[in-house]
């Protein structure tokens, strides 16, 4: 599965280090060491690609699904989740077809999402796509820092609560936990590139199943204890919230579900770690199907079981909703699994952003020793670690900035909804559809062209509604908010 993790050669290699042997190498790996583009041979498989996708998809988004289901009710909640899964799978197959331009087997490779947009659409679209993609990745880093601190605090609070026999309310500040997560990320950010993350992805994917399963199990236990299935067909009742609140919250729920499914922003980067033959698009189709099927099953179970357990009172974060009651040690395990998973997921999302900045810096200053020089540090039993000072400094600054912003904006649910809304339509639907139309030369106004455009417009409407709901939530949060002093 990655027996030679470093052997997949990534697009952020400085151009003077890329071995340009493509002239001598016949297509489809005539050389044992290099691919058809003269880069070191890629070794990724369906399973490593699926692990990357599951790590990216079953993120903290799963925890807000019970709340989202509660806003929409028993009919709309599961239906919306299922529809999002279909759209995500379909558009990800369109996007994976754009990894190579021209011929799907021997065409020119696009190493990143923006490369694919440049090859197929060009012009101002490339800049627009780059801005949205990298802002989204930046936002995800903030969302994950907030989520991890909430889980670390849940562990500390449940233990404090039990030691005091429930007498101490155990209020605590979230800042030290965000800082601890930030320090961990500074260390992991020094992993040079995406294809060396496969082991971290697999650990993170296992962790995501661990906490989703615990959340699901506790939901089932709570339903059994209540002796009834809570919730209603139409969702949270008027009275618990006002009519206007219900509308805003329903919109925000759409954003939360969209966020829970978004991985298109890193799909091409994951595809660039996959070996061929068979063609990378075929491998990614399989990996997308496996990942989306597995995540949809988990989402349905966690969202529905959480709603069945808590009804209208479903919490924004499922695992903090069971209070600190027994079995509190099980909740501690689940929250620890979330933190470990988020450490990996943060890296899976941020590596494309790191690669982009480093590539631009090398193009701009090819003669700067600070940017290009790599110092070999021997590690016993492993390949030597290549230390690059620019990478060390810039990635550390990036993690510090995301941590400080997280300390300023600790509203998990609304931030998650807003990120989902802003990234979903352009990156998951619009660009894959437009690029596919260009790639396959689908004639304008043909039935297929019309169907694809209708899908795109429908998703745009959902995105606007979700963004409006989340902004309303953030505005509400800001009314009672003091910076750097969030406690739970």
Coordinates of C-alpha atoms in Angstrom, one line a residue:
X1 CA 0.0 0.0 0.0
X2 CA 2.7 2.7 0.0
X3 CA 5.7 0.4 0.5
X4 CA 7.6 3.2 -1.1
X5 CA 5.8 6.2 0.2
X6 CA 8.3 8.7 -1.2
X7 CA 8.3 7.1 -4.6
X8 CA 5.2 8.8 -6.0
X9 CA 6.9 12.1 -6.8
X10 CA 4.7 15.1 -6.3
X11 CA 4.0 18.3 -8.2
X12 CA 5.7 20.4 -5.7
X13 CA 9.2 19.2 -6.6
X14 CA 11.3 22.2 -7.6
X15 CA 11.6 22.2 -11.4
X16 CA 15.3 21.8 -11.2
X17 CA 14.7 18.5 -9.3
X18 CA 12.2 17.0 -11.7
X19 CA 14.0 14.4 -13.8
X20 CA 12.9 15.1 -17.3
X21 CA 13.2 11.7 -18.9
X22 CA 9.8 11.8 -20.6
X23 CA 11.5 11.8 -24.0
X24 CA 13.0 8.4 -23.5
X25 CA 10.2 6.8 -21.6
X26 CA 7.3 5.2 -23.6
X27 CA 3.8 5.9 -22.3
X28 CA 2.6 3.7 -19.5
X29 CA 5.8 3.2 -17.6
X30 CA 8.4 2.0 -20.0
X31 CA 10.8 2.7 -17.1
X32 CA 10.7 0.9 -13.8
X33 CA 11.3 4.1 -11.9
X34 CA 9.5 6.8 -13.8
X35 CA 6.0 7.5 -15.1
X36 CA 5.1 8.8 -18.5
X37 CA 5.6 12.4 -17.4
X38 CA 9.1 11.8 -16.2
X39 CA 8.2 11.9 -12.5
X40 CA 8.9 9.2 -10.0
X41 CA 6.5 6.3 -10.3
X42 CA 3.2 6.7 -8.5
X43 CA 2.2 3.8 -6.2
X44 CA -1.3 4.7 -5.0
X45 CA -4.1 2.2 -5.3
X46 CA -7.9 2.1 -5.0
X47 CA -7.5 1.5 -1.3
X48 CA -5.0 4.3 -0.6
X49 CA -7.2 6.7 -2.6
X50 CA -10.3 5.5 -0.7
X51 CA -8.4 6.1 2.6
X52 CA -7.5 9.6 1.6
X53 CA -11.2 10.3 0.6
X54 CA -12.7 8.8 3.7
X55 CA -10.2 10.8 5.9
X56 CA -11.2 13.9 4.1
X57 CA -15.0 13.2 4.0
X58 CA -15.9 11.5 7.3
X59 CA -14.6 14.5 9.2
X60 CA -16.1 16.5 11.9
X61 CA -19.0 17.1 9.5
X62 CA -20.5 13.8 10.7
X63 CA -21.0 15.2 14.2
X64 CA -23.4 18.0 13.1
X65 CA -25.6 15.6 11.0
X66 CA -28.0 14.8 13.9
X67 CA -28.6 18.5 14.4
X68 CA -29.1 19.0 10.6
X69 CA -31.6 16.0 10.5
X70 CA -33.5 17.6 13.4
X71 CA -33.9 20.9 11.5
X72 CA -35.3 19.0 8.4
X73 CA -37.2 16.1 9.9
X74 CA -37.5 12.4 9.1
X75 CA -38.5 12.9 5.5
X76 CA -36.3 15.7 4.2
X77 CA -33.3 14.9 6.4
X78 CA -32.3 11.5 5.0
X79 CA -33.6 12.5 1.5
X80 CA -31.3 15.5 1.4
X81 CA -28.3 13.4 2.6
X82 CA -28.9 10.8 0.0
X83 CA -29.3 13.4 -2.8
X84 CA -26.0 15.1 -1.7
X85 CA -24.3 11.7 -1.9
X86 CA -25.6 11.1 -5.4
X87 CA -24.5 14.6 -6.6
X88 CA -21.1 14.3 -5.0
X89 CA -20.4 10.8 -6.5
X90 CA -21.6 11.9 -10.0
X91 CA -19.7 15.1 -10.1
X92 CA -16.5 13.4 -8.7
X93 CA -16.6 11.0 -11.6
X94 CA -16.9 14.0 -14.0
X95 CA -14.0 15.6 -12.2
X96 CA -11.8 12.5 -12.3
X97 CA -12.2 12.3 -16.1
X98 CA -10.5 15.7 -16.2
X99 CA -7.2 14.5 -14.6
X100 CA -5.8 13.9 -18.1
X101 CA -6.5 16.3 -21.0
X102 CA -7.3 14.8 -24.3
X103 CA -6.8 11.0 -24.2
X104 CA -8.0 9.4 -20.9
X105 CA -5.0 7.0 -20.9
X106 CA -2.1 8.9 -22.4
X107 CA -3.2 12.6 -22.3
X108 CA -1.3 15.3 -20.4
X109 CA -1.7 15.1 -16.7
X110 CA -3.2 17.9 -14.6
X111 CA -1.5 17.7 -11.2
X112 CA -3.9 19.9 -9.3
X113 CA -7.5 21.1 -9.4
X114 CA -6.4 24.5 -10.8
X115 CA -4.3 22.8 -13.5
X116 CA -7.4 20.9 -14.6
X117 CA -9.3 24.2 -14.8
X118 CA -6.4 25.8 -16.7
X119 CA -6.3 23.0 -19.3
X120 CA -10.1 22.9 -19.9
X121 CA -11.5 26.4 -19.2
X122 CA -8.5 28.7 -18.9
X123 CA -8.7 32.5 -18.5
X124 CA -10.2 34.2 -15.4
X125 CA -11.8 30.9 -14.4
X126 CA -8.4 29.6 -13.2
X127 CA -7.9 32.6 -10.8
X128 CA -11.4 32.3 -9.5
X129 CA -11.1 28.6 -8.9
X130 CA -7.7 29.0 -7.2
X131 CA -9.1 31.7 -4.8
X132 CA -12.1 29.6 -3.8
X133 CA -10.2 26.4 -3.5
X134 CA -7.4 27.8 -1.3
X135 CA -9.7 29.9 0.8
X136 CA -11.8 26.8 1.4
X137 CA -8.7 24.8 2.4
X138 CA -7.7 27.6 4.8
X139 CA -11.3 27.6 6.2
X140 CA -11.3 23.9 6.7
X141 CA -8.0 24.2 8.8
X142 CA -9.8 26.7 11.0
X143 CA -12.9 24.5 11.3
X144 CA -10.8 21.5 12.3
X145 CA -8.9 23.4 14.9
X146 CA -12.2 24.5 16.5
X147 CA -13.6 21.0 16.4
X148 CA -10.5 19.3 17.9
X149 CA -10.4 21.8 20.8
X150 CA -14.1 21.1 21.5
X151 CA -13.3 17.3 21.7
X152 CA -10.2 17.8 23.9
X153 CA -12.3 19.9 26.3
X154 CA -15.1 17.3 26.3
X155 CA -12.6 14.7 27.6
X156 CA -11.2 17.1 30.3
X157 CA -14.7 18.2 31.3
X158 CA -16.2 14.7 31.6
X159 CA -13.3 13.6 33.9
X160 CA -13.6 16.8 36.0
X161 CA -17.4 16.3 36.2
X162 CA -17.0 12.8 37.5
X163 CA -14.3 13.6 40.0
X164 CA -16.5 16.3 41.5
X165 CA -19.5 14.0 41.4
X166 CA -21.3 16.5 39.2
X167 CA -21.0 19.4 41.7
X168 CA -18.4 21.4 39.7
X169 CA -19.7 22.9 36.4
X170 CA -16.1 22.5 35.1
X171 CA -16.0 25.7 32.9
X172 CA -12.8 26.0 30.9
X173 CA -11.3 28.1 28.2
X174 CA -10.7 26.6 24.7
X175 CA -7.5 28.5 23.9
X176 CA -4.9 26.2 25.5
X177 CA -6.5 23.2 23.5
X178 CA -6.4 25.1 20.2
X179 CA -2.7 26.0 20.9
X180 CA -1.9 22.3 21.6
X181 CA -3.5 21.3 18.4
X182 CA -1.6 24.0 16.5
X183 CA 1.8 22.8 17.9
X184 CA 1.0 19.3 16.8
X185 CA 0.1 20.6 13.3
X186 CA 3.4 22.5 13.1
X187 CA 5.2 19.2 13.6
X188 CA 3.1 17.2 11.1
X189 CA 3.2 20.0 8.5
X190 CA 6.8 19.2 8.0
X191 CA 5.8 16.0 6.1
X192 CA 7.2 17.1 2.7
X193 CA 4.3 16.2 0.5
X194 CA 0.9 14.6 -0.1
X195 CA 2.0 11.1 -1.1
X196 CA 3.9 10.6 2.1
X197 CA 0.7 11.0 4.1
X198 CA -0.8 7.7 3.2
X199 CA 0.0 6.2 6.7
X200 CA -1.5 9.2 8.4
X201 CA -4.6 8.9 6.2
X202 CA -5.1 5.3 7.1
X203 CA -4.8 6.0 10.9
X204 CA -7.3 8.9 10.5
X205 CA -9.8 6.8 8.4
X206 CA -9.7 4.1 11.2
X207 CA -10.3 6.8 13.8
X208 CA -13.3 8.3 11.9
X209 CA -14.9 4.9 11.9
X210 CA -14.2 4.5 15.6
X211 CA -15.9 7.7 16.7
X212 CA -18.8 7.4 14.2
X213 CA -19.5 3.9 15.5
X214 CA -19.4 5.0 19.1
X215 CA -21.8 7.9 18.3
X216 CA -24.0 5.5 16.5
X217 CA -23.9 3.0 19.4
X218 CA -24.7 5.6 22.0
X219 CA -27.6 6.9 19.8
X220 CA -29.1 3.4 19.7
X221 CA -28.6 3.0 23.5
X222 CA -30.3 6.3 24.1
X223 CA -33.3 5.3 21.9
X224 CA -33.5 2.0 23.8
X225 CA -33.4 3.9 27.1
X226 CA -36.1 6.4 26.0
X227 CA -38.2 3.5 24.8
X228 CA -39.3 5.6 21.8
X229 CA -38.0 7.1 18.6
X230 CA -37.9 10.9 19.0
X231 CA -38.4 13.4 16.3
X232 CA -41.1 14.3 13.7
X233 CA -41.6 14.1 10.0
X234 CA -41.2 17.8 9.5
X235 CA -38.3 18.5 12.0
X236 CA -38.0 20.9 14.9
X237 CA -41.4 22.2 16.0
X238 CA -42.5 25.8 15.9
X239 CA -42.5 26.8 19.5
X240 CA -39.1 25.3 20.2
X241 CA -38.0 27.9 17.6
X242 CA -39.8 30.7 15.8
X243 CA -41.0 30.3 12.2
X244 CA -38.1 32.5 10.9
X245 CA -35.5 30.6 13.0
X246 CA -36.8 27.3 11.5
X247 CA -36.3 28.6 8.0
X248 CA -32.7 29.9 8.7
X249 CA -31.8 26.7 10.5
X250 CA -33.1 24.5 7.7
X251 CA -30.9 26.5 5.3
X252 CA -27.9 26.1 7.6
X253 CA -28.6 22.3 7.9
X254 CA -28.1 22.2 4.1
X255 CA -24.7 23.8 4.5
X256 CA -23.8 21.3 7.2
X257 CA -24.7 18.4 5.0
X258 CA -22.8 19.9 2.0
X259 CA -19.7 20.3 4.2
X260 CA -20.0 16.7 5.3
X261 CA -19.6 15.6 1.7
X262 CA -17.1 18.0 0.3
X263 CA -13.8 16.4 -0.9
X264 CA -13.8 17.5 -4.6
X265 CA -11.3 20.3 -3.7
X266 CA -8.6 17.6 -3.2
X267 CA -9.8 14.9 -5.6
X268 CA -7.3 15.7 -8.4
X269 CA -4.4 15.9 -5.9
X270 CA -5.4 12.4 -4.5
X271 CA -5.7 11.1 -8.1
X272 CA -2.2 12.3 -8.8
X273 CA -0.9 9.7 -6.3
X274 CA -2.5 6.8 -8.1
X275 CA -0.5 4.4 -10.3
X276 CA -1.6 3.3 -13.8
X277 CA -2.6 1.2 -15.7
X278 CA -5.6 0.9 -15.3
X279 CA -6.3 4.6 -16.1
X280 CA -6.4 6.9 -13.1
X281 CA -10.0 7.9 -13.9
X282 CA -11.1 4.2 -13.5
X283 CA -9.3 3.8 -10.2
X284 CA -10.8 7.1 -8.9
X285 CA -14.3 6.1 -10.0
X286 CA -14.0 3.0 -7.9
X287 CA -12.4 4.8 -5.0
X288 CA -15.1 7.5 -5.1
X289 CA -17.9 4.9 -5.2
X290 CA -16.5 2.9 -2.2
X291 CA -15.9 6.1 -0.2
X292 CA -19.2 7.8 -0.9
X293 CA -21.2 4.5 -0.3
X294 CA -19.4 3.9 3.0
X295 CA -19.7 7.6 4.2
X296 CA -23.4 7.8 3.2
X297 CA -24.2 4.7 5.2
X298 CA -22.4 6.1 8.2
X299 CA -24.0 9.5 7.8
X300 CA -27.5 8.1 7.5
X301 CA -26.9 6.0 10.6
X302 CA -25.3 8.7 12.7
X303 CA -27.7 11.5 11.6
X304 CA -30.8 9.4 12.0
X305 CA -29.8 7.7 15.3
X306 CA -28.7 11.0 16.8
X307 CA -32.1 12.5 15.9
X308 CA -34.0 9.4 17.1
X309 CA -32.2 9.8 20.5
X310 CA -32.5 13.5 21.0
X311 CA -35.4 14.7 18.8
X312 CA -35.7 18.5 18.7
X313 CA -32.9 18.8 21.3
X314 CA -30.3 17.3 19.0
X315 CA -26.9 19.0 19.7
X316 CA -24.7 20.7 17.2
X317 CA -21.9 18.2 18.0
X318 CA -23.3 14.7 18.5
X319 CA -20.7 13.5 20.9
X320 CA -21.0 16.4 23.3
X321 CA -24.8 15.8 23.4
X322 CA -24.6 12.7 25.6
X323 CA -23.6 14.9 28.5
X324 CA -20.9 13.5 30.8
X325 CA -22.9 10.5 31.9
X326 CA -21.8 6.9 31.8
X327 CA -20.2 5.4 30.0
X328 CA -18.1 8.5 30.1
X329 CA -14.9 6.6 29.3
X330 CA -16.4 5.5 26.0
X331 CA -17.1 9.2 25.1
X332 CA -13.5 10.0 26.1
X333 CA -12.3 7.3 23.6
X334 CA -14.6 8.8 20.9
X335 CA -13.4 12.3 21.5
X336 CA -9.8 11.2 21.5
X337 CA -10.4 9.4 18.1
X338 CA -11.9 12.7 16.7
X339 CA -8.7 14.6 17.8
X340 CA -6.4 12.0 16.1
X341 CA -8.6 11.9 13.0
X342 CA -8.5 15.7 12.7
X343 CA -4.7 15.8 13.0
X344 CA -4.6 13.7 9.8
X345 CA -7.5 15.4 8.1
X346 CA -6.0 18.8 8.6
X347 CA -2.9 17.6 6.7
X348 CA -4.8 15.9 3.9
X349 CA -6.6 19.3 3.3
X350 CA -3.6 21.6 3.8
X351 CA -0.9 19.7 1.7
X352 CA -2.3 21.0 -1.7
X353 CA -2.2 24.6 -0.3
X354 CA 1.4 24.1 1.0
X355 CA 2.4 22.6 -2.4
X356 CA 0.8 25.5 -4.3
X357 CA 2.7 28.3 -2.3
X358 CA 6.0 26.4 -2.4
X359 CA 5.7 25.8 -6.2
X360 CA 5.0 29.5 -6.7
X361 CA 7.9 30.5 -4.5
X362 CA 10.3 28.3 -6.5
X363 CA 9.1 29.7 -9.8
X364 CA 9.5 33.3 -8.5
X365 CA 12.9 32.8 -6.9
X366 CA 14.6 29.8 -8.5
X367 CA 18.1 30.9 -7.3
X368 CA 17.2 31.5 -3.7
X369 CA 19.0 29.0 -1.5
X370 CA 16.5 29.7 1.4
X371 CA 13.7 28.4 -0.8
X372 CA 15.3 25.6 -2.8
X373 CA 18.1 24.1 -0.6
X374 CA 17.3 20.8 1.1
X375 CA 19.4 19.5 4.0
X376 CA 19.5 15.8 4.3
X377 CA 18.9 14.7 7.9
X378 CA 19.7 10.9 8.4
X379 CA 17.0 9.0 10.2
X380 CA 18.0 5.4 11.4
X381 CA 16.0 2.8 9.5
X382 CA 14.3 5.3 7.2
X383 CA 15.1 7.4 4.2
X384 CA 16.8 10.6 5.2
X385 CA 14.5 13.6 6.0
X386 CA 14.9 16.5 3.7
X387 CA 14.7 19.8 5.7
X388 CA 13.8 22.9 3.7
X389 CA 14.0 26.2 5.6
X390 CA 11.3 27.9 3.5
X391 CA 8.9 25.0 4.1
X392 CA 9.7 25.1 7.8
X393 CA 9.1 28.8 8.2
X394 CA 6.0 29.3 5.9
X395 CA 4.1 26.2 7.1
X396 CA 4.7 27.2 10.7
X397 CA 3.4 30.7 10.1
X398 CA 0.3 29.2 8.3
X399 CA -0.5 27.0 11.3
X400 CA -0.1 29.9 13.7
X401 CA -2.5 32.1 11.7
X402 CA -5.2 29.4 11.5
X403 CA -4.9 28.8 15.2
X404 CA -5.2 32.5 16.1
X405 CA -8.3 32.9 13.8
X406 CA -9.8 29.7 15.4
X407 CA -9.4 31.3 18.9
X408 CA -11.2 34.4 17.5
X409 CA -14.1 32.5 15.9
X410 CA -15.1 29.4 17.9
X411 CA -18.6 28.8 16.6
X412 CA -18.3 25.2 15.2
X413 CA -21.7 24.7 13.7
X414 CA -22.1 28.0 11.8
X415 CA -18.5 27.9 10.5
X416 CA -19.0 24.4 9.2
X417 CA -22.2 25.4 7.5
X418 CA -20.7 28.5 5.9
X419 CA -17.6 26.5 4.6
X420 CA -19.9 23.8 3.2
X421 CA -22.0 26.4 1.5
X422 CA -19.2 28.5 0.0
X423 CA -17.2 25.5 -1.4
X424 CA -20.0 23.2 -2.5
X425 CA -21.4 24.7 -5.7
X426 CA -18.3 26.1 -7.4
X427 CA -15.9 23.2 -6.5
X428 CA -18.1 20.2 -6.3
X429 CA -20.6 21.0 -9.1
X430 CA -19.9 24.0 -11.3
X431 CA -16.2 23.3 -12.3
X432 CA -16.6 19.5 -12.8
X433 CA -19.7 20.1 -15.0
X434 CA -18.1 22.8 -17.1
X435 CA -14.8 21.0 -17.5
X436 CA -16.6 17.8 -18.5
X437 CA -18.7 19.6 -21.1
X438 CA -15.5 21.0 -22.7
X439 CA -13.5 17.7 -22.3
X440 CA -16.3 15.5 -23.9
X441 CA -17.3 18.3 -26.4
X442 CA -21.0 18.1 -25.4
X443 CA -23.0 20.3 -27.8
X444 CA -24.8 23.3 -26.4
X445 CA -28.5 22.9 -25.9
X446 CA -28.3 19.1 -26.3
X447 CA -30.3 17.0 -23.8
X448 CA -27.1 16.1 -21.9
X449 CA -25.9 19.7 -21.8
X450 CA -29.3 20.8 -20.5
X451 CA -29.4 18.2 -17.8
X452 CA -25.9 19.1 -16.6
X453 CA -26.8 22.8 -16.5
X454 CA -30.1 22.1 -14.6
X455 CA -28.1 20.1 -12.0
X456 CA -25.6 23.0 -11.6
X457 CA -28.3 25.7 -11.2
X458 CA -30.2 23.6 -8.6
X459 CA -27.1 23.2 -6.6
X460 CA -26.4 26.9 -6.8
X461 CA -29.8 27.7 -5.3
X462 CA -29.1 25.3 -2.4
X463 CA -25.7 26.9 -1.9
X464 CA -27.1 30.4 -1.7
X465 CA -29.8 29.3 0.8
X466 CA -27.2 27.4 2.9
X467 CA -24.8 30.4 3.0
X468 CA -27.6 32.8 4.0
X469 CA -28.6 30.4 6.9
X470 CA -25.0 30.1 8.1
X471 CA -24.4 33.9 8.0
X472 CA -27.6 34.4 10.0
X473 CA -26.2 32.0 12.6
X474 CA -22.8 33.7 12.7
X475 CA -24.5 37.1 13.2
X476 CA -26.5 35.7 16.1
X477 CA -23.3 34.2 17.7
X478 CA -21.5 37.5 17.4
X479 CA -24.1 39.3 19.5
X480 CA -23.0 37.5 22.7
X481 CA -19.3 37.0 21.9
X482 CA -16.0 38.2 23.4
X483 CA -12.8 37.4 21.5
X484 CA -10.3 35.0 22.9
X485 CA -12.6 34.2 25.9
X486 CA -14.7 31.3 24.7
X487 CA -15.4 28.8 27.5
X488 CA -17.6 25.8 27.6

